[in-house]
Amino acid sequence: MGNNRPVKTKDWIAYLKANKCYYLRTKGSHDHYKCPDCFRTITHREKDKDIPAMHLKTNLATMGKTLVELYQWIEENC
């Protein structure tokens, strides 16, 4: 598996919820989630089919996670 592949939006949301993140608001076309111990919100466009790898990396850095952890979680749970 590649290290820069996009992730389906539904899988990303499931991962956020598994990490106790919750929906906060929608501003414009972007949805914002709040995670415990994160200093800023997790932002993505829920209407898109996939979340690009660079967006994932930025959001995961906020959460203190990596793409490898995300990809492993998706393989095990989705």
Tab-separated table of N, CA and C in Angstrom:
chain	number	residue	atom	x	y	z
A	1	MET	N	0.826	-1.179	0.000
A	1	MET	CA	0.000	0.000	0.000
A	1	MET	C	0.871	1.244	0.000
A	2	GLY	N	0.414	2.239	-0.748
A	2	GLY	CA	1.159	3.483	-0.817
A	2	GLY	C	0.976	4.334	0.426
A	3	ASN	N	1.895	5.230	0.629
A	3	ASN	CA	1.830	6.093	1.805
A	3	ASN	C	1.114	7.396	1.544
A	4	ASN	N	0.658	7.638	0.322
A	4	ASN	CA	0.011	8.902	0.011
A	4	ASN	C	-1.309	8.722	-0.720
A	5	ARG	N	-2.022	7.688	-0.393
A	5	ARG	CA	-3.299	7.480	-1.066
A	5	ARG	C	-4.412	8.199	-0.300
A	6	PRO	N	-5.440	8.645	-1.003
A	6	PRO	CA	-6.568	9.287	-0.320
A	6	PRO	C	-7.386	8.255	0.459
A	7	VAL	N	-8.200	8.749	1.353
A	7	VAL	CA	-9.052	7.886	2.181
A	7	VAL	C	-10.501	8.294	1.953
A	8	LYS	N	-11.380	7.315	1.894
A	8	LYS	CA	-12.803	7.612	1.738
A	8	LYS	C	-13.281	8.455	2.919
A	9	THR	N	-14.135	9.401	2.624
A	9	THR	CA	-14.635	10.313	3.655
A	9	THR	C	-15.331	9.545	4.770
A	10	LYS	N	-16.108	8.532	4.430
A	10	LYS	CA	-16.822	7.779	5.467
A	10	LYS	C	-15.850	7.049	6.398
A	11	ASP	N	-14.721	6.568	5.863
A	11	ASP	CA	-13.711	5.915	6.694
A	11	ASP	C	-13.026	6.936	7.613
A	12	TRP	N	-12.774	8.122	7.084
A	12	TRP	CA	-12.148	9.186	7.870
A	12	TRP	C	-13.046	9.589	9.045
A	13	ILE	N	-14.333	9.742	8.779
A	13	ILE	CA	-15.277	10.120	9.842
A	13	ILE	C	-15.357	9.014	10.890
A	14	ALA	N	-15.359	7.761	10.452
A	14	ALA	CA	-15.381	6.642	11.401
A	14	ALA	C	-14.124	6.670	12.274
A	15	TYR	N	-12.977	6.994	11.680
A	15	TYR	CA	-11.728	7.091	12.437
A	15	TYR	C	-11.797	8.220	13.460
A	16	LEU	N	-12.348	9.361	13.055
A	16	LEU	CA	-12.494	10.478	13.996
A	16	LEU	C	-13.368	10.077	15.180
A	17	LYS	N	-14.486	9.444	14.898
A	17	LYS	CA	-15.396	9.039	15.970
A	17	LYS	C	-14.761	7.990	16.871
A	18	ALA	N	-13.953	7.092	16.299
A	18	ALA	CA	-13.259	6.075	17.097
A	18	ALA	C	-12.231	6.718	18.039
A	19	ASN	N	-11.762	7.912	17.676
A	19	ASN	CA	-10.805	8.648	18.506
A	19	ASN	C	-11.500	9.691	19.392
A	20	LYS	N	-12.811	9.509	19.587
A	20	LYS	CA	-13.622	10.357	20.461
A	20	LYS	C	-13.717	11.811	19.995
A	21	CYS	N	-13.588	12.017	18.687
A	21	CYS	CA	-13.789	13.340	18.107
A	21	CYS	C	-15.277	13.499	17.826
A	22	TYR	N	-15.755	14.721	17.913
A	22	TYR	CA	-17.178	14.956	17.692
A	22	TYR	C	-17.385	16.132	16.745
A	23	TYR	N	-18.517	16.094	16.037
A	23	TYR	CA	-18.868	17.155	15.095
A	23	TYR	C	-19.075	18.447	15.866
A	24	LEU	N	-18.479	19.533	15.392
A	24	LEU	CA	-18.585	20.825	16.056
A	24	LEU	C	-19.455	21.789	15.260
A	25	ARG	N	-19.125	21.963	13.964
A	25	ARG	CA	-19.886	22.913	13.144
A	25	ARG	C	-19.512	22.734	11.671
A	26	THR	N	-20.326	23.378	10.819
A	26	THR	CA	-20.000	23.502	9.406
A	26	THR	C	-19.854	24.978	9.114
A	27	LYS	N	-18.750	25.337	8.501
A	27	LYS	CA	-18.505	26.724	8.139
A	27	LYS	C	-18.160	26.751	6.659
A	28	GLY	N	-19.037	27.354	5.859
A	28	GLY	CA	-18.870	27.295	4.411
A	28	GLY	C	-19.097	25.871	3.956
A	29	SER	N	-18.151	25.302	3.257
A	29	SER	CA	-18.281	23.917	2.791
A	29	SER	C	-17.431	22.956	3.618
A	30	HIS	N	-16.862	23.433	4.718
A	30	HIS	CA	-15.978	22.605	5.532
A	30	HIS	C	-16.628	22.228	6.856
A	31	ASP	N	-16.503	20.961	7.200
A	31	ASP	CA	-17.003	20.469	8.485
A	31	ASP	C	-15.847	20.461	9.477
A	32	HIS	N	-16.155	20.816	10.704
A	32	HIS	CA	-15.146	20.895	11.751
A	32	HIS	C	-15.487	19.907	12.862
A	33	TYR	N	-14.496	19.149	13.265
A	33	TYR	CA	-14.625	18.201	14.369
A	33	TYR	C	-13.662	18.620	15.465
A	34	LYS	N	-14.039	18.388	16.701
A	34	LYS	CA	-13.187	18.677	17.853
A	34	LYS	C	-12.770	17.358	18.475
A	35	CYS	N	-11.481	17.223	18.720
A	35	CYS	CA	-10.942	16.014	19.320
A	35	CYS	C	-10.377	16.332	20.694
A	36	PRO	N	-10.442	15.378	21.621
A	36	PRO	CA	-9.847	15.605	22.931
A	36	PRO	C	-8.344	15.850	22.788
A	37	ASP	N	-7.833	16.765	23.534
A	37	ASP	CA	-6.396	17.082	23.564
A	37	ASP	C	-5.850	17.684	22.274
A	38	CYS	N	-6.708	18.112	21.349
A	38	CYS	CA	-6.235	18.782	20.133
A	38	CYS	C	-6.311	20.291	20.341
A	39	PHE	N	-5.302	20.991	19.862
A	39	PHE	CA	-5.262	22.430	20.059
A	39	PHE	C	-6.065	23.196	19.015
A	40	ARG	N	-6.497	22.525	17.942
A	40	ARG	CA	-7.345	23.159	16.939
A	40	ARG	C	-8.314	22.126	16.370
A	41	THR	N	-9.259	22.594	15.576
A	41	THR	CA	-10.273	21.688	15.034
A	41	THR	C	-9.710	20.880	13.865
A	42	ILE	N	-10.361	19.759	13.609
A	42	ILE	CA	-10.061	18.903	12.466
A	42	ILE	C	-11.041	19.313	11.371
A	43	THR	N	-10.520	19.718	10.219
A	43	THR	CA	-11.349	20.289	9.161
A	43	THR	C	-11.258	19.450	7.894
A	44	HIS	N	-12.412	19.179	7.301
A	44	HIS	CA	-12.459	18.491	6.011
A	44	HIS	C	-13.759	18.838	5.305
A	45	ARG	N	-13.845	18.477	4.032
A	45	ARG	CA	-15.060	18.699	3.248
A	45	ARG	C	-15.812	17.376	3.173
A	46	GLU	N	-16.897	17.281	3.925
A	46	GLU	CA	-17.628	16.019	4.000
A	46	GLU	C	-18.328	15.673	2.691
A	47	LYS	N	-18.601	16.664	1.858
A	47	LYS	CA	-19.285	16.382	0.595
A	47	LYS	C	-18.369	15.712	-0.427
A	48	ASP	N	-17.049	15.783	-0.222
A	48	ASP	CA	-16.112	15.132	-1.133
A	48	ASP	C	-16.093	13.628	-0.897
A	49	LYS	N	-15.821	12.880	-1.957
A	49	LYS	CA	-15.790	11.422	-1.882
A	49	LYS	C	-14.574	10.924	-1.103
A	50	ASP	N	-13.419	11.570	-1.327
A	50	ASP	CA	-12.164	11.178	-0.692
A	50	ASP	C	-11.504	12.378	-0.023
A	51	ILE	N	-10.680	12.087	0.972
A	51	ILE	CA	-9.875	13.105	1.630
A	51	ILE	C	-8.446	12.925	1.115
A	52	PRO	N	-7.843	13.968	0.506
A	52	PRO	CA	-6.473	13.840	-0.011
A	52	PRO	C	-5.461	13.590	1.106
A	53	ALA	N	-4.377	12.916	0.751
A	53	ALA	CA	-3.357	12.540	1.735
A	53	ALA	C	-2.762	13.753	2.453
A	54	MET	N	-2.539	14.847	1.761
A	54	MET	CA	-1.951	16.024	2.410
A	54	MET	C	-2.894	16.613	3.463
A	55	HIS	N	-4.191	16.598	3.217
A	55	HIS	CA	-5.163	17.058	4.210
A	55	HIS	C	-5.157	16.124	5.418
A	56	LEU	N	-5.051	14.828	5.133
A	56	LEU	CA	-4.993	13.846	6.218
A	56	LEU	C	-3.765	14.072	7.088
A	57	LYS	N	-2.614	14.280	6.454
A	57	LYS	CA	-1.377	14.492	7.210
A	57	LYS	C	-1.484	15.690	8.139
A	58	THR	N	-2.049	16.777	7.648
A	58	THR	CA	-2.204	17.983	8.465
A	58	THR	C	-3.123	17.719	9.653
A	59	ASN	N	-4.264	17.097	9.389
A	59	ASN	CA	-5.212	16.812	10.467
A	59	ASN	C	-4.657	15.793	11.455
A	60	LEU	N	-3.973	14.782	10.956
A	60	LEU	CA	-3.389	13.771	11.837
A	60	LEU	C	-2.284	14.360	12.710
A	61	ALA	N	-1.525	15.310	12.174
A	61	ALA	CA	-0.495	15.974	12.977
A	61	ALA	C	-1.143	16.709	14.148
A	62	THR	N	-2.290	17.319	13.906
A	62	THR	CA	-3.031	17.989	14.978
A	62	THR	C	-3.443	16.988	16.050
A	63	MET	N	-3.784	15.782	15.623
A	63	MET	CA	-4.230	14.738	16.546
A	63	MET	C	-3.061	13.981	17.192
A	64	GLY	N	-1.852	14.197	16.697
A	64	GLY	CA	-0.697	13.452	17.202
A	64	GLY	C	-0.637	12.037	16.644
A	65	LYS	N	-1.189	11.838	15.443
A	65	LYS	CA	-1.234	10.523	14.785
A	65	LYS	C	-0.472	10.585	13.463
A	66	THR	N	-0.303	9.420	12.819
A	66	THR	CA	0.373	9.352	11.527
A	66	THR	C	-0.514	8.681	10.488
A	67	LEU	N	-0.125	8.837	9.223
A	67	LEU	CA	-0.852	8.162	8.145
A	67	LEU	C	-0.790	6.651	8.289
A	68	VAL	N	0.337	6.138	8.722
A	68	VAL	CA	0.492	4.691	8.900
A	68	VAL	C	-0.542	4.178	9.907
A	69	GLU	N	-0.709	4.897	11.015
A	69	GLU	CA	-1.706	4.498	12.023
A	69	GLU	C	-3.110	4.523	11.433
A	70	LEU	N	-3.408	5.553	10.647
A	70	LEU	CA	-4.723	5.664	10.011
A	70	LEU	C	-4.958	4.502	9.057
A	71	TYR	N	-3.992	4.228	8.173
A	71	TYR	CA	-4.146	3.137	7.211
A	71	TYR	C	-4.306	1.787	7.913
A	72	GLN	N	-3.563	1.555	8.980
A	72	GLN	CA	-3.699	0.301	9.741
A	72	GLN	C	-5.090	0.206	10.360
A	73	TRP	N	-5.573	1.311	10.933
A	73	TRP	CA	-6.901	1.306	11.548
A	73	TRP	C	-7.972	0.995	10.513
A	74	ILE	N	-7.855	1.586	9.323
A	74	ILE	CA	-8.831	1.329	8.269
A	74	ILE	C	-8.814	-0.130	7.839
A	75	GLU	N	-7.631	-0.712	7.704
A	75	GLU	CA	-7.528	-2.134	7.331
A	75	GLU	C	-8.200	-3.030	8.366
A	76	GLU	N	-8.053	-2.694	9.634
A	76	GLU	CA	-8.593	-3.529	10.695
A	76	GLU	C	-10.085	-3.317	10.957
A	77	ASN	N	-10.603	-2.125	10.664
A	77	ASN	CA	-11.956	-1.779	11.089
A	77	ASN	C	-12.947	-1.472	9.977
A	78	CYS	N	-12.499	-1.276	8.771
A	78	CYS	CA	-13.454	-0.892	7.708
A	78	CYS	C	-13.533	-1.935	6.623
